[in-house]
Amino acid sequence: MRNLVDFENPRIIELNDGLYGASFFLMKLLPARFILERAVEQRALKIGASICDSSSGNFGLALAMLAAQHGYKLTLVSDPSLDRHLHTRLAQLNVHVDVVSKPARGGGFQQARSERLNRYLREIPGSYWPAPHSNPDNPLAYAKLAELLIDRVGKIDCLVGPVGSGGSMCGTSRYLRVPFPGLHTIGIDSPKSVLFGQLSGKRQLSGLERSIIPSNINHSHFDEVHWLTQAEAFHATHRLHRDYGLFMGPTGGAAYRVANWWSQRNPGKKVVAIFPDEGHRYIETVYNEDWLRSVPGWRESLREQPVPVAAPTGELTGWSYFAWGRRTLDQVLASAMEYAPLRSSFENRLPPQSIKQKRPSGAMHLKPITPPSEGCGARLIALSRFDDAAVIHLKLDPEQEQFVDPLEVVFSDLRNSSWPECEHPFSIVVRDEAVGFFVLREKMALPEWAPPDVITLHSLRVGSTHQRSGYGEAAMRLAVQWVLVNRPAVACLLLAANVRNLTARNVYLRSGFCDTGATYCGPVGTQNILKYIFDSE
């Protein structure tokens, strides 16, 4: 699949002394080509087969170009953010484009697209899903970029780029740190994107905002994170074009703005900014003065310097940055919370009446609902959708983080749910200390892969300091017990386990779950559907 290989390499341009731009025609050609090549080698993609994916941007275009070159059929699931010119181009490349019209209740349009994609994968025999958000071949593809940068630039002190699927920044920084372990990595995001701890909100900047965290993002690669508004990114894009003649997309403009700032503060250092695509897609938007007048903040004065923030979770109104410090997302969110992690322990010792009387508006309301589980003394505490402080201290080992949404995201979805009465969050408590967490969903809150007459289990986690103590299996027993007592008419408890998460799968099987043989292709990869059937006993 090397017919387009010359298009996947960037031009390396020195903009100022020590400031370089890696200017791509279409960066996504690099991981798309590598992923498809590997799939052919592994016989996961057959000649002339159908490729199915969810995309509203450049990865979909890259797949379309490769599919046209090599005789594959392509189905893309997108959403209303797909611009009409790209839609037209995809249609001319014989791509079947399915645009979902409504966001999902949890996970927004990305979750809605994932659910629609899963249907196509079930219905089209032999179809292949590249899964760029979870496929490890995505970041692996960028070893080629790291090698090129070393060859052209030499020693690199700082790498700056936008973060979407996590492939380019995590993959490139990983390989650059082999010869340059002190490499300073700066990721760029936009406000109201959940990738680095913001609450999900209305889309601002195409290519950056996300409502689901891809498992290919390794947060511990980043030293700093910067957030730019769309007006700030668009102004920087115009400046990059005006001053250097580089006609790039808005994420490239955002990368230039941050890299130029870092370069000015660190004379004598070499910094590389990644510019993922050219500006042709954005002629009627980013490069259209009439359209720009409708952009909030376009005519206002903008920040010349980023404002440091103490935590990544607050409201951001302009260019801001946070010293991430190569930590995991859970570590950052836990340190950002202004509370004592075990604040709930004292309240758990009080009678329920005392808790109710002392509870202010929005505070925690913790109510024991099951007797202790045999063996380890674990019991369930029902949480409200505002009680994240009771469990936010539950950190996971790095290899487990990729399979579970951060608790900040889980509670954000709970607070924004259209059916709060159908979603039940619980903490698993041992000796008045929360050691684990999960959510049960029913009725209108059930996921797409579940039939209507079941209950499903989600977001199970046991804190890393409490693992290998039997609390995972205790959580399963407590979940089963809750269903038996509170929903006796329900015949089955279901959950989805990532096929790569063998540790969790073994816990589920030891707890009495069995594999249904069904799979679900979600935003973090393929998952097996497991079930626990309640018998007459």
XYZ file of C-alpha atoms in Angstrom:
537
model
C 0.000 0.000 0.000
C 2.844 2.374 -0.806
C 1.294 4.230 -3.766
C 0.584 7.277 -1.581
C 3.640 6.988 0.659
C 5.113 10.285 -0.563
C 1.978 12.078 0.624
C 2.248 10.796 4.209
C 5.639 12.383 4.975
C 5.829 15.982 6.265
C 7.968 18.811 4.967
C 10.308 19.969 7.734
C 10.528 23.766 7.749
C 12.595 25.958 10.066
C 10.327 28.901 10.897
C 12.606 30.740 13.323
C 15.884 29.948 14.995
C 15.204 26.616 16.706
C 11.490 26.500 15.772
C 10.533 23.845 13.226
C 7.235 22.870 11.661
C 6.422 19.347 10.490
C 3.988 20.336 7.741
C 1.786 17.483 6.483
C -0.387 17.296 3.402
C -2.574 14.780 5.293
C -0.944 13.270 8.366
C -3.637 10.614 8.842
C -2.403 8.837 5.703
C 0.539 7.597 7.770
C -1.398 5.658 10.458
C -4.189 4.665 8.052
C -1.747 3.072 5.609
C 0.208 1.370 8.412
C -2.945 0.011 10.097
C -4.320 -1.407 6.836
C -0.961 -2.928 5.888
C -0.743 -4.673 9.252
C -4.331 -5.885 8.921
C -3.530 -7.442 5.526
C -0.395 -9.080 6.945
C -2.421 -10.509 9.830
C -5.215 -11.613 7.440
C -7.772 -9.464 9.256
C -8.436 -7.540 6.017
C -9.209 -9.572 2.902
C -8.848 -8.443 -0.707
C -11.900 -6.433 -1.787
C -13.453 -6.523 1.689
C -15.384 -3.739 3.403
C -13.716 -1.326 5.774
C -15.984 0.351 8.347
C -15.033 3.222 10.628
C -16.363 6.262 12.468
C -14.901 9.571 11.291
C -15.866 13.138 10.484
C -12.427 14.262 9.410
C -9.008 13.424 8.095
C -8.728 9.774 9.087
C -11.858 9.041 7.095
C -10.442 10.898 4.099
C -7.187 8.951 4.389
C -9.089 5.653 4.453
C -11.104 6.764 1.416
C -7.956 7.560 -0.573
C -6.368 4.206 0.316
C -9.588 2.264 -0.328
C -9.863 3.835 -3.795
C -6.238 2.966 -4.553
C -6.492 -0.653 -3.460
C -10.043 -1.751 -4.265
C -11.722 -1.814 -0.854
C -15.280 -0.776 -0.054
C -15.573 1.838 2.695
C -18.410 2.791 5.045
C -17.940 5.828 7.290
C -20.237 6.812 10.137
C -20.134 10.540 10.838
C -22.149 13.331 12.471
C -23.341 16.856 11.594
C -19.818 18.270 12.073
C -18.842 16.701 8.718
C -18.345 19.651 6.396
C -20.083 19.553 3.045
C -16.920 19.707 0.948
C -15.428 16.667 2.667
C -18.802 14.915 2.392
C -18.812 15.603 -1.354
C -15.260 14.386 -1.755
C -15.996 11.187 0.136
C -19.026 10.564 -2.064
C -16.878 11.035 -5.174
C -14.530 8.387 -3.762
C -17.525 5.974 -3.589
C -17.656 6.016 0.209
C -20.944 5.169 1.890
C -21.360 7.944 4.475
C -23.958 7.543 7.240
C -24.511 10.722 9.298
C -26.079 10.188 12.746
C -28.450 13.008 13.646
C -28.610 12.864 17.446
C -25.926 12.506 20.168
C -26.022 9.601 22.606
C -27.116 10.352 26.171
C -23.624 9.529 27.406
C -20.588 10.124 25.190
C -22.242 12.543 22.776
C -21.952 12.119 19.021
C -18.867 9.925 19.329
C -20.810 7.327 21.303
C -23.753 7.562 18.882
C -21.356 6.990 15.982
C -19.780 4.017 17.753
C -23.177 2.406 18.219
C -24.074 2.900 14.545
C -20.657 1.578 13.481
C -21.175 -1.530 15.586
C -24.355 -2.263 13.625
C -22.508 -2.107 10.297
C -19.767 -4.397 11.579
C -22.393 -6.947 12.579
C -24.293 -6.716 9.309
C -21.427 -6.680 6.768
C -19.703 -10.094 6.601
C -15.917 -9.974 6.717
C -15.835 -6.236 7.435
C -12.754 -4.708 9.049
C -12.630 -1.909 11.627
C -9.318 0.034 11.791
C -10.209 1.358 15.282
C -7.655 4.220 15.321
C -8.612 5.259 18.867
C -7.651 1.878 20.354
C -5.509 0.133 17.722
C -1.892 0.049 18.994
C -0.704 0.219 15.380
C -1.798 3.870 15.320
C 0.933 5.205 17.656
C 3.347 2.571 16.336
C 3.074 4.130 12.860
C 4.702 7.328 14.118
C 8.083 5.695 14.673
C 8.640 6.698 11.045
C 7.953 10.363 11.874
C 10.314 10.251 14.858
C 13.077 8.821 12.668
C 12.532 11.529 10.049
C 12.624 14.310 12.654
C 15.858 13.024 14.146
C 17.407 12.816 10.686
C 16.373 16.362 9.706
C 16.480 18.291 12.992
C 18.922 16.398 15.182
C 18.460 16.704 18.931
C 14.912 17.811 19.756
C 14.111 19.491 23.057
C 10.354 19.943 22.745
C 7.512 18.408 20.707
C 4.210 20.288 20.355
C 1.053 19.036 18.671
C -2.727 18.636 18.844
C -4.170 15.569 20.573
C -7.069 13.644 19.041
C -6.804 9.860 18.919
C -3.478 10.042 20.760
C -1.547 8.335 17.967
C 0.662 11.146 16.687
C 1.726 12.784 19.944
C 1.982 9.664 22.096
C 3.644 7.601 19.371
C 6.117 10.274 18.253
C 7.111 11.318 21.782
C 7.549 7.693 22.804
C 10.123 7.054 20.076
C 11.829 10.440 20.382
C 12.412 9.782 24.071
C 14.578 6.785 23.275
C 17.499 9.038 22.191
C 16.166 12.163 23.972
C 14.759 11.120 27.386
C 14.478 14.771 28.458
C 12.096 15.627 25.594
C 9.436 18.117 26.736
C 6.054 17.115 25.258
C 3.173 19.596 25.012
C -0.301 18.450 24.041
C -2.921 20.854 22.691
C -6.633 20.529 23.339
C -9.677 22.806 23.337
C -11.987 23.760 26.233
C -14.857 21.345 26.935
C -12.965 18.361 25.522
C -12.714 15.520 28.036
C -9.252 14.322 26.929
C -7.428 16.104 29.749
C -10.089 16.489 32.413
C -12.511 19.093 31.074
C -16.245 18.462 31.295
C -17.763 17.589 27.935
C -19.549 20.435 26.196
C -20.429 21.961 22.846
C -17.820 21.440 20.131
C -15.504 24.380 19.543
C -12.608 23.298 17.347
C -12.738 20.532 14.739
C -10.003 17.964 15.254
C -9.498 18.624 18.963
C -12.715 18.372 20.958
C -13.654 14.944 22.269
C -16.440 13.517 24.441
C -14.773 10.096 24.816
C -11.164 9.415 25.788
C -9.422 7.108 23.268
C -7.378 4.329 24.829
C -4.403 5.274 22.619
C -3.889 8.412 24.700
C -1.152 7.777 27.247
C -1.415 10.836 29.485
C 1.903 10.085 31.166
C 3.733 11.152 27.976
C 2.805 14.819 28.475
C 4.738 17.450 30.395
C 2.267 20.266 29.662
C -1.236 20.614 28.257
C -2.521 23.810 26.602
C -6.126 24.665 25.789
C -6.945 27.199 23.043
C -10.322 28.546 21.997
C -11.346 28.413 18.375
C -10.762 32.166 17.915
C -7.215 31.823 19.263
C -6.478 28.847 17.020
C -7.920 30.585 13.940
C -5.890 33.775 14.508
C -2.728 31.676 14.837
C -3.617 29.806 11.637
C -3.894 33.114 9.750
C -0.598 34.299 11.185
C 1.151 31.083 10.136
C -0.153 31.631 6.601
C 0.594 35.365 6.526
C 4.117 35.184 7.998
C 5.408 31.940 6.478
C 3.135 31.102 3.548
C 2.029 27.842 5.197
C -1.605 27.164 4.342
C -2.517 24.829 7.221
C -5.575 23.690 9.143
C -6.588 25.176 12.512
C -4.986 22.496 14.683
C -1.697 23.334 12.976
C -2.280 26.987 13.825
C -2.846 26.069 17.466
C 0.372 24.029 17.500
C 2.304 26.941 15.962
C 1.007 29.408 18.565
C 2.108 27.230 21.498
C 5.421 26.164 19.941
C 6.345 29.759 19.121
C 5.595 30.767 22.733
C 7.760 27.921 24.095
C 10.582 28.723 21.665
C 10.688 32.369 22.767
C 10.903 31.293 26.391
C 13.654 28.733 25.706
C 16.290 30.284 23.423
C 18.877 27.862 22.125
C 16.435 24.937 22.309
C 14.906 23.096 19.349
C 11.141 22.689 19.242
C 9.080 20.886 16.590
C 5.402 21.680 16.008
C 3.165 19.185 14.190
C 0.866 20.669 11.514
C -1.490 17.762 10.667
C -3.176 18.982 7.451
C -3.385 21.715 4.841
C -6.083 24.382 4.786
C -8.110 23.386 1.725
C -10.944 21.908 3.837
C -11.306 25.192 5.688
C -11.558 27.743 2.857
C -15.224 28.475 3.626
C -14.674 28.565 7.407
C -11.280 29.338 8.930
C -10.157 31.318 5.859
C -13.531 33.024 5.265
C -13.817 36.476 6.881
C -17.621 36.460 6.693
C -17.826 33.140 8.518
C -15.229 34.200 11.087
C -17.424 37.101 12.214
C -19.765 34.515 13.743
C -16.980 32.918 15.819
C -17.182 33.911 19.509
C -14.218 36.077 20.423
C -12.963 36.599 16.848
C -13.108 40.406 17.069
C -11.973 40.581 20.684
C -8.426 41.004 21.937
C -6.838 37.636 22.675
C -4.280 36.491 25.194
C -0.669 36.888 24.141
C 0.459 34.456 26.839
C -1.217 31.380 28.316
C -2.666 31.589 31.812
C -1.511 28.810 34.164
C -4.329 26.901 35.875
C -4.180 24.995 39.145
C -6.361 22.169 37.836
C -7.540 21.052 34.378
C -11.163 20.674 35.473
C -12.275 24.307 35.744
C -13.965 26.496 33.159
C -11.472 27.818 30.597
C -12.250 31.028 28.701
C -8.977 31.509 26.850
C -5.475 30.175 26.225
C -4.551 28.241 29.384
C -1.970 25.684 30.351
C -1.419 23.102 33.072
C 1.831 21.486 34.190
C 0.825 17.857 33.609
C 4.140 16.412 34.757
C 3.971 13.047 32.914
C 1.208 11.817 35.207
C -1.797 9.649 34.451
C -5.212 11.270 34.136
C -6.374 9.716 37.394
C -3.324 11.028 39.228
C -3.911 14.554 37.935
C -7.630 14.555 38.697
C -7.090 13.124 42.176
C -4.501 15.777 43.043
C -6.754 18.511 41.657
C -9.682 17.736 43.954
C -9.949 20.065 46.959
C -11.099 17.504 49.487
C -9.756 14.812 51.763
C -9.945 11.549 49.791
C -11.520 9.636 52.682
C -14.037 12.325 53.606
C -16.853 9.783 53.293
C -15.463 7.462 55.974
C -16.796 9.537 58.883
C -20.228 9.926 57.314
C -20.434 6.177 56.738
C -20.200 5.638 60.489
C -23.210 7.868 61.168
C -26.802 6.626 61.194
C -28.604 7.364 57.905
C -30.805 9.911 59.725
C -27.744 11.918 60.730
C -26.432 11.968 57.188
C -29.737 13.193 55.823
C -30.022 15.966 58.418
C -26.490 17.304 57.886
C -26.451 17.040 54.099
C -26.351 20.436 52.356
C -27.536 20.881 48.791
C -25.270 18.974 46.390
C -23.317 17.214 49.146
C -22.826 13.484 49.475
C -25.692 11.280 50.578
C -24.307 7.847 51.351
C -26.686 5.076 52.217
C -25.692 1.450 52.930
C -27.919 -0.851 50.917
C -26.507 -4.362 51.298
C -25.052 -6.408 54.123
C -21.312 -7.183 53.947
C -20.175 -9.664 51.323
C -18.876 -12.844 52.835
C -15.133 -13.283 53.161
C -13.772 -9.734 52.882
C -16.450 -7.688 54.655
C -17.271 -5.576 51.574
C -20.619 -3.815 51.306
C -22.316 -1.455 48.851
C -22.962 2.244 49.407
C -25.419 3.915 47.028
C -24.015 7.166 45.615
C -25.712 10.079 43.970
C -24.444 11.523 40.680
C -22.777 14.299 42.702
C -20.776 12.009 45.011
C -17.582 11.683 42.978
C -15.567 12.862 45.996
C -16.344 9.562 47.716
C -14.418 7.505 45.148
C -12.197 9.876 43.150
C -9.139 8.661 45.079
C -9.422 5.197 43.484
C -6.410 5.139 41.183
C -5.695 2.315 38.723
C -2.479 0.744 37.511
C -1.400 2.206 34.127
C -2.221 -0.974 32.196
C -5.819 -0.866 33.490
C -6.500 2.835 32.859
C -6.994 2.318 29.132
C -10.038 0.119 29.713
C -12.071 2.327 32.077
C -13.259 5.927 31.706
C -11.814 8.313 34.327
C -14.203 8.879 37.207
C -14.425 12.557 36.286
C -15.917 11.505 32.934
C -18.200 8.869 34.487
C -19.729 11.353 36.928
C -20.009 14.021 34.243
C -22.086 11.572 32.186
C -24.171 10.705 35.244
C -24.888 14.370 35.951
C -25.865 14.994 32.335
C -27.952 11.837 31.988
C -31.507 12.083 30.668
C -32.511 9.088 32.815
C -30.856 9.482 36.234
C -33.419 7.198 37.817
C -32.145 4.350 35.614
C -28.448 4.703 36.492
C -27.176 3.564 39.886
C -23.594 4.360 40.991
C -22.163 2.474 43.984
C -19.018 2.460 46.056
C -17.624 -0.781 47.457
C -16.767 -0.156 51.101
C -14.586 -2.167 53.471
C -14.168 -0.993 57.065
C -15.605 2.438 56.186
C -13.152 2.929 53.298
C -14.187 3.023 49.647
C -12.097 0.436 47.777
C -14.049 0.160 44.528
C -16.814 1.536 42.322
C -19.284 0.520 39.616
C -22.509 1.646 37.930
C -25.622 -0.400 37.184
C -27.874 0.694 34.325
C -31.415 -0.376 33.435
C -34.393 0.436 31.213
C -33.901 3.647 29.190
C -30.248 3.932 30.244
C -29.233 0.548 28.811
C -26.477 0.553 26.167
C -27.179 -0.364 22.568
C -25.728 -3.876 22.917
C -28.122 -4.876 25.740
C -31.676 -6.245 25.377
C -34.421 -4.313 27.195
C -35.084 -6.755 30.049
C -31.639 -6.872 31.699
C -29.392 -4.807 33.926
C -25.847 -3.927 32.806
C -22.711 -3.259 34.854
C -20.248 -0.495 33.911
C -17.096 1.343 35.004
C -15.994 -1.262 37.556
C -12.754 -0.334 39.255
C -10.916 -1.455 42.371
C -8.236 0.954 43.579
C -4.695 -0.201 42.841
C -3.790 -0.260 46.544
C -6.731 -2.593 47.226
C -6.295 -5.078 44.391
C -5.519 -8.773 44.829
C -7.660 -8.778 47.974
C -10.781 -10.359 46.483
C -12.681 -7.072 46.197
C -13.346 -7.489 42.478
C -15.172 -10.766 43.013
C -16.881 -9.279 46.073
C -18.143 -6.431 43.870
C -19.651 -8.966 41.472
C -21.422 -10.777 44.323
C -22.748 -7.491 45.663
C -24.027 -6.436 42.231
C -25.799 -9.782 41.822
C -27.240 -9.502 45.320
C -28.544 -5.974 44.643
C -30.343 -7.138 41.491
C -31.864 -10.158 43.251
C -33.191 -8.033 46.102
C -34.225 -4.883 44.234
C -35.073 -6.174 40.733
C -36.312 -9.775 41.257
C -37.990 -9.866 37.833
C -34.688 -9.324 36.005
C -33.272 -12.592 34.691
C -29.785 -11.527 33.583
C -26.896 -9.190 34.458
C -24.670 -8.239 31.494
C -21.332 -6.481 31.099
C -18.879 -5.737 28.292
C -15.219 -6.716 28.853
C -12.458 -5.476 26.564
C -10.874 -8.435 24.781
C -7.421 -7.189 25.819
C -8.313 -6.861 29.504
C -7.640 -10.443 30.518
C -7.295 -9.585 34.212
C -10.859 -8.262 34.441
C -12.208 -11.071 32.272
C -10.787 -13.689 34.641
C -12.397 -11.944 37.620
C -15.775 -11.967 35.870
C -15.543 -15.646 34.931
C -14.519 -16.640 38.459
C -17.538 -14.706 39.727
C -20.019 -16.763 37.720
C -20.264 -14.798 34.471
C -20.086 -16.664 31.172
C -19.199 -15.538 27.662
C -22.224 -15.070 25.411
C -20.084 -15.240 22.256
C -21.320 -11.778 21.231
C -18.961 -8.839 20.743
C -19.379 -5.080 20.727
C -17.071 -2.616 18.977
C -16.947 0.380 21.277
C -14.746 3.488 21.452
C -11.984 1.631 23.319
C -11.930 -1.466 21.109
C -13.679 -4.815 20.761
C -15.477 -6.093 23.855
C -16.908 -9.483 24.766
C -20.440 -9.517 26.188
C -20.566 -11.587 29.389
C -23.689 -12.551 31.336
C -24.730 -13.750 34.772
C -27.997 -15.695 34.728
C -30.114 -15.768 37.879
C -31.431 -19.281 38.437
C -34.381 -20.326 40.586
C -32.215 -20.454 43.724
